[in-house]
Amino acid sequence: MRVPSSDPPAGITIRLAEADDAVDVLRVLEGALLEVDAETVRSGIEAGRVLLAETDPESGNERARTVVGALSLVPCDEPSRSACGDRLHVDAVAVTRHRREAGIGSALVRAAIDLAAAREVTRLTAAFESDLREFYADLGFGIEPVEGADRLRGVVDVGAIDRR
């Protein structure tokens, strides 16, 4: 199932991951040295909350489909699920090393915003290192410090984002 996104880079397709994609998704996320739980990723795929970016051989630049990016969403980032409300959290997002700086990560986050909007989710959150502040701010996230940590938290009002 193709998820609408805002202009992925040429030769890249963004779609919901399927059960057969689990190993490729985990390879990309773990290859970026992210701490991910395989069962969380698999259940996210089953629930339609994992996006992947892959090369498109029909573009003429690639011979085969290759997963080059992935994004995993979880229902919430609060310790108490009752505090979550109507929100999704970016649990992990990564792009393979040789494809970074091409706009794939941005396209994945925009596709996650589109997915959240389609599911009538009001807010999307993310927690990240300070060096990613500009990345998330450029995508419409409001940035706030996480108390007691050297990390930041981004929050975007899904309904307020222009997804044209």
Short mmCIF file of N, CA and C in Angstrom, two decimals, residues 5-84:
data_model
loop_
_atom_site.label_atom_id
_atom_site.label_comp_id
_atom_site.label_asym_id
_atom_site.label_seq_id
_atom_site.Cartn_x
_atom_site.Cartn_y
_atom_site.Cartn_z
N SER A 5 3.16 10.92 0.04
CA SER A 5 4.19 11.71 0.71
C SER A 5 4.52 12.92 -0.14
N SER A 6 5.22 13.83 0.45
CA SER A 6 5.57 15.07 -0.24
C SER A 6 6.89 14.90 -0.96
N ASP A 7 6.79 14.59 -2.22
CA ASP A 7 7.95 14.54 -3.11
C ASP A 7 9.16 13.78 -2.58
N PRO A 8 9.11 12.45 -2.56
CA PRO A 8 10.34 11.73 -2.22
C PRO A 8 11.38 11.99 -3.31
N PRO A 9 12.64 11.82 -3.00
CA PRO A 9 13.69 12.04 -4.01
C PRO A 9 13.47 11.15 -5.24
N ALA A 10 13.98 11.59 -6.36
CA ALA A 10 13.86 10.82 -7.60
C ALA A 10 14.41 9.41 -7.41
N GLY A 11 13.69 8.45 -7.92
CA GLY A 11 14.13 7.06 -7.85
C GLY A 11 13.84 6.38 -6.54
N ILE A 12 13.13 7.06 -5.63
CA ILE A 12 12.80 6.50 -4.30
C ILE A 12 11.29 6.41 -4.17
N THR A 13 10.83 5.29 -3.64
CA THR A 13 9.41 5.09 -3.34
C THR A 13 9.28 4.91 -1.83
N ILE A 14 8.25 5.52 -1.25
CA ILE A 14 7.97 5.34 0.17
C ILE A 14 6.66 4.59 0.28
N ARG A 15 6.66 3.53 1.10
CA ARG A 15 5.46 2.73 1.28
C ARG A 15 5.43 2.14 2.67
N LEU A 16 4.25 1.61 3.04
CA LEU A 16 4.14 0.88 4.29
C LEU A 16 4.90 -0.43 4.16
N ALA A 17 5.62 -0.79 5.21
CA ALA A 17 6.35 -2.05 5.21
C ALA A 17 5.36 -3.20 5.35
N GLU A 18 5.72 -4.33 4.79
CA GLU A 18 4.94 -5.56 4.90
C GLU A 18 5.75 -6.58 5.68
N ALA A 19 5.12 -7.66 6.09
CA ALA A 19 5.79 -8.67 6.93
C ALA A 19 7.11 -9.14 6.32
N ASP A 20 7.16 -9.30 5.01
CA ASP A 20 8.39 -9.76 4.35
C ASP A 20 9.51 -8.73 4.39
N ASP A 21 9.20 -7.49 4.75
CA ASP A 21 10.21 -6.42 4.80
C ASP A 21 10.89 -6.30 6.15
N ALA A 22 10.46 -7.06 7.15
CA ALA A 22 10.95 -6.89 8.52
C ALA A 22 12.47 -6.95 8.62
N VAL A 23 13.09 -7.91 7.98
CA VAL A 23 14.55 -8.05 8.07
C VAL A 23 15.24 -6.83 7.46
N ASP A 24 14.76 -6.36 6.32
CA ASP A 24 15.37 -5.19 5.68
C ASP A 24 15.19 -3.93 6.53
N VAL A 25 14.01 -3.77 7.12
CA VAL A 25 13.77 -2.62 8.00
C VAL A 25 14.71 -2.66 9.19
N LEU A 26 14.81 -3.82 9.84
CA LEU A 26 15.71 -3.96 10.99
C LEU A 26 17.16 -3.72 10.59
N ARG A 27 17.55 -4.19 9.41
CA ARG A 27 18.92 -3.98 8.93
C ARG A 27 19.24 -2.50 8.83
N VAL A 28 18.32 -1.71 8.28
CA VAL A 28 18.55 -0.27 8.13
C VAL A 28 18.60 0.41 9.49
N LEU A 29 17.64 0.10 10.36
CA LEU A 29 17.60 0.75 11.67
C LEU A 29 18.80 0.36 12.53
N GLU A 30 19.13 -0.92 12.58
CA GLU A 30 20.29 -1.35 13.37
C GLU A 30 21.59 -0.91 12.74
N GLY A 31 21.62 -0.79 11.41
CA GLY A 31 22.82 -0.31 10.72
C GLY A 31 23.14 1.13 11.08
N ALA A 32 22.14 1.87 11.51
CA ALA A 32 22.34 3.25 11.95
C ALA A 32 22.64 3.30 13.45
N LEU A 33 22.87 2.13 14.04
CA LEU A 33 23.20 1.98 15.45
C LEU A 33 22.07 2.44 16.38
N LEU A 34 20.85 2.31 15.90
CA LEU A 34 19.70 2.64 16.74
C LEU A 34 19.32 1.42 17.57
N GLU A 35 18.91 1.66 18.79
CA GLU A 35 18.43 0.58 19.64
C GLU A 35 16.96 0.35 19.31
N VAL A 36 16.71 -0.73 18.61
CA VAL A 36 15.34 -1.05 18.23
C VAL A 36 15.02 -2.46 18.72
N ASP A 37 13.76 -2.65 19.04
CA ASP A 37 13.28 -3.94 19.47
C ASP A 37 12.63 -4.62 18.27
N ALA A 38 13.12 -5.78 17.90
CA ALA A 38 12.61 -6.48 16.72
C ALA A 38 11.11 -6.74 16.82
N GLU A 39 10.64 -7.11 18.00
CA GLU A 39 9.21 -7.39 18.16
C GLU A 39 8.37 -6.12 18.01
N THR A 40 8.89 -5.00 18.49
CA THR A 40 8.19 -3.73 18.31
C THR A 40 8.08 -3.39 16.83
N VAL A 41 9.16 -3.60 16.09
CA VAL A 41 9.14 -3.33 14.65
C VAL A 41 8.16 -4.27 13.96
N ARG A 42 8.22 -5.55 14.27
CA ARG A 42 7.31 -6.52 13.63
C ARG A 42 5.84 -6.20 13.94
N SER A 43 5.55 -5.87 15.19
CA SER A 43 4.16 -5.54 15.52
C SER A 43 3.76 -4.21 14.88
N GLY A 44 4.70 -3.30 14.73
CA GLY A 44 4.43 -2.04 14.04
C GLY A 44 4.13 -2.27 12.57
N ILE A 45 4.85 -3.19 11.95
CA ILE A 45 4.57 -3.54 10.55
C ILE A 45 3.16 -4.10 10.44
N GLU A 46 2.83 -5.01 11.34
CA GLU A 46 1.50 -5.62 11.33
C GLU A 46 0.40 -4.57 11.52
N ALA A 47 0.67 -3.55 12.32
CA ALA A 47 -0.31 -2.49 12.60
C ALA A 47 -0.28 -1.36 11.56
N GLY A 48 0.62 -1.46 10.57
CA GLY A 48 0.69 -0.41 9.55
C GLY A 48 1.34 0.87 10.04
N ARG A 49 2.34 0.73 10.94
CA ARG A 49 3.02 1.90 11.50
C ARG A 49 4.50 1.96 11.13
N VAL A 50 4.93 1.18 10.15
CA VAL A 50 6.34 1.21 9.73
C VAL A 50 6.38 1.56 8.24
N LEU A 51 7.15 2.59 7.94
CA LEU A 51 7.34 3.03 6.56
C LEU A 51 8.73 2.66 6.11
N LEU A 52 8.86 2.42 4.82
CA LEU A 52 10.20 2.20 4.29
C LEU A 52 10.38 2.99 3.01
N ALA A 53 11.62 3.30 2.74
CA ALA A 53 12.01 3.97 1.50
C ALA A 53 12.84 2.96 0.72
N GLU A 54 12.50 2.80 -0.54
CA GLU A 54 13.24 1.84 -1.36
C GLU A 54 13.53 2.43 -2.71
N THR A 55 14.58 1.93 -3.34
CA THR A 55 14.90 2.37 -4.68
C THR A 55 13.85 1.82 -5.64
N ASP A 56 13.62 2.55 -6.70
CA ASP A 56 12.61 2.17 -7.68
C ASP A 56 13.30 1.83 -9.00
N PRO A 57 13.38 0.54 -9.34
CA PRO A 57 14.08 0.16 -10.58
C PRO A 57 13.43 0.73 -11.84
N GLU A 58 12.15 1.09 -11.75
CA GLU A 58 11.47 1.67 -12.91
C GLU A 58 11.98 3.07 -13.23
N SER A 59 12.71 3.68 -12.29
CA SER A 59 13.26 5.02 -12.54
C SER A 59 14.44 4.97 -13.49
N GLY A 60 14.98 3.78 -13.70
CA GLY A 60 16.11 3.63 -14.62
C GLY A 60 17.46 3.76 -13.96
N ASN A 61 17.51 4.16 -12.69
CA ASN A 61 18.78 4.36 -12.00
C ASN A 61 19.21 3.14 -11.18
N GLU A 62 18.31 2.20 -10.97
CA GLU A 62 18.60 1.05 -10.12
C GLU A 62 18.20 -0.24 -10.83
N ARG A 63 18.88 -1.33 -10.48
CA ARG A 63 18.53 -2.62 -11.08
C ARG A 63 17.49 -3.38 -10.27
N ALA A 64 17.45 -3.14 -8.97
CA ALA A 64 16.53 -3.89 -8.11
C ALA A 64 16.03 -2.98 -7.00
N ARG A 65 14.94 -3.40 -6.38
CA ARG A 65 14.43 -2.67 -5.22
C ARG A 65 15.34 -2.95 -4.03
N THR A 66 15.77 -1.89 -3.38
CA THR A 66 16.61 -2.00 -2.20
C THR A 66 16.07 -1.05 -1.13
N VAL A 67 15.89 -1.55 0.08
CA VAL A 67 15.43 -0.70 1.17
C VAL A 67 16.60 0.18 1.60
N VAL A 68 16.38 1.50 1.57
CA VAL A 68 17.44 2.46 1.89
C VAL A 68 17.08 3.36 3.06
N GLY A 69 15.87 3.19 3.60
CA GLY A 69 15.45 3.99 4.75
C GLY A 69 14.24 3.36 5.40
N ALA A 70 14.06 3.66 6.70
CA ALA A 70 12.92 3.12 7.43
C ALA A 70 12.54 4.05 8.56
N LEU A 71 11.26 4.03 8.90
CA LEU A 71 10.74 4.82 10.01
C LEU A 71 9.70 3.97 10.73
N SER A 72 9.84 3.90 12.06
CA SER A 72 8.93 3.12 12.88
C SER A 72 8.18 4.05 13.83
N LEU A 73 6.87 3.92 13.85
CA LEU A 73 6.01 4.70 14.74
C LEU A 73 5.48 3.79 15.84
N VAL A 74 5.34 4.35 17.03
CA VAL A 74 4.70 3.64 18.14
C VAL A 74 3.55 4.52 18.64
N PRO A 75 2.59 3.92 19.32
CA PRO A 75 1.42 4.69 19.73
C PRO A 75 1.71 5.91 20.60
N CYS A 76 2.75 5.91 21.42
CA CYS A 76 2.99 7.05 22.30
C CYS A 76 4.37 6.96 22.91
N ASP A 77 4.89 8.09 23.42
CA ASP A 77 6.20 8.09 24.06
C ASP A 77 6.13 8.35 25.55
N GLU A 78 4.92 8.41 26.12
CA GLU A 78 4.76 8.67 27.55
C GLU A 78 4.87 7.37 28.35
N PRO A 79 5.46 7.43 29.54
CA PRO A 79 5.53 6.22 30.37
C PRO A 79 4.15 5.65 30.67
N SER A 80 3.18 6.51 30.86
CA SER A 80 1.81 6.07 31.12
C SER A 80 1.02 6.21 29.83
N ARG A 81 0.56 5.10 29.27
CA ARG A 81 -0.20 5.15 28.02
C ARG A 81 -1.47 5.99 28.16
N SER A 82 -2.01 6.12 29.38
CA SER A 82 -3.22 6.91 29.56
C SER A 82 -2.96 8.41 29.33
N ALA A 83 -1.69 8.82 29.38
CA ALA A 83 -1.34 10.22 29.15
C ALA A 83 -1.13 10.52 27.66
N CYS A 84 -1.28 9.49 26.83
CA CYS A 84 -0.95 9.63 25.41
C CYS A 84 -1.94 10.47 24.62
#
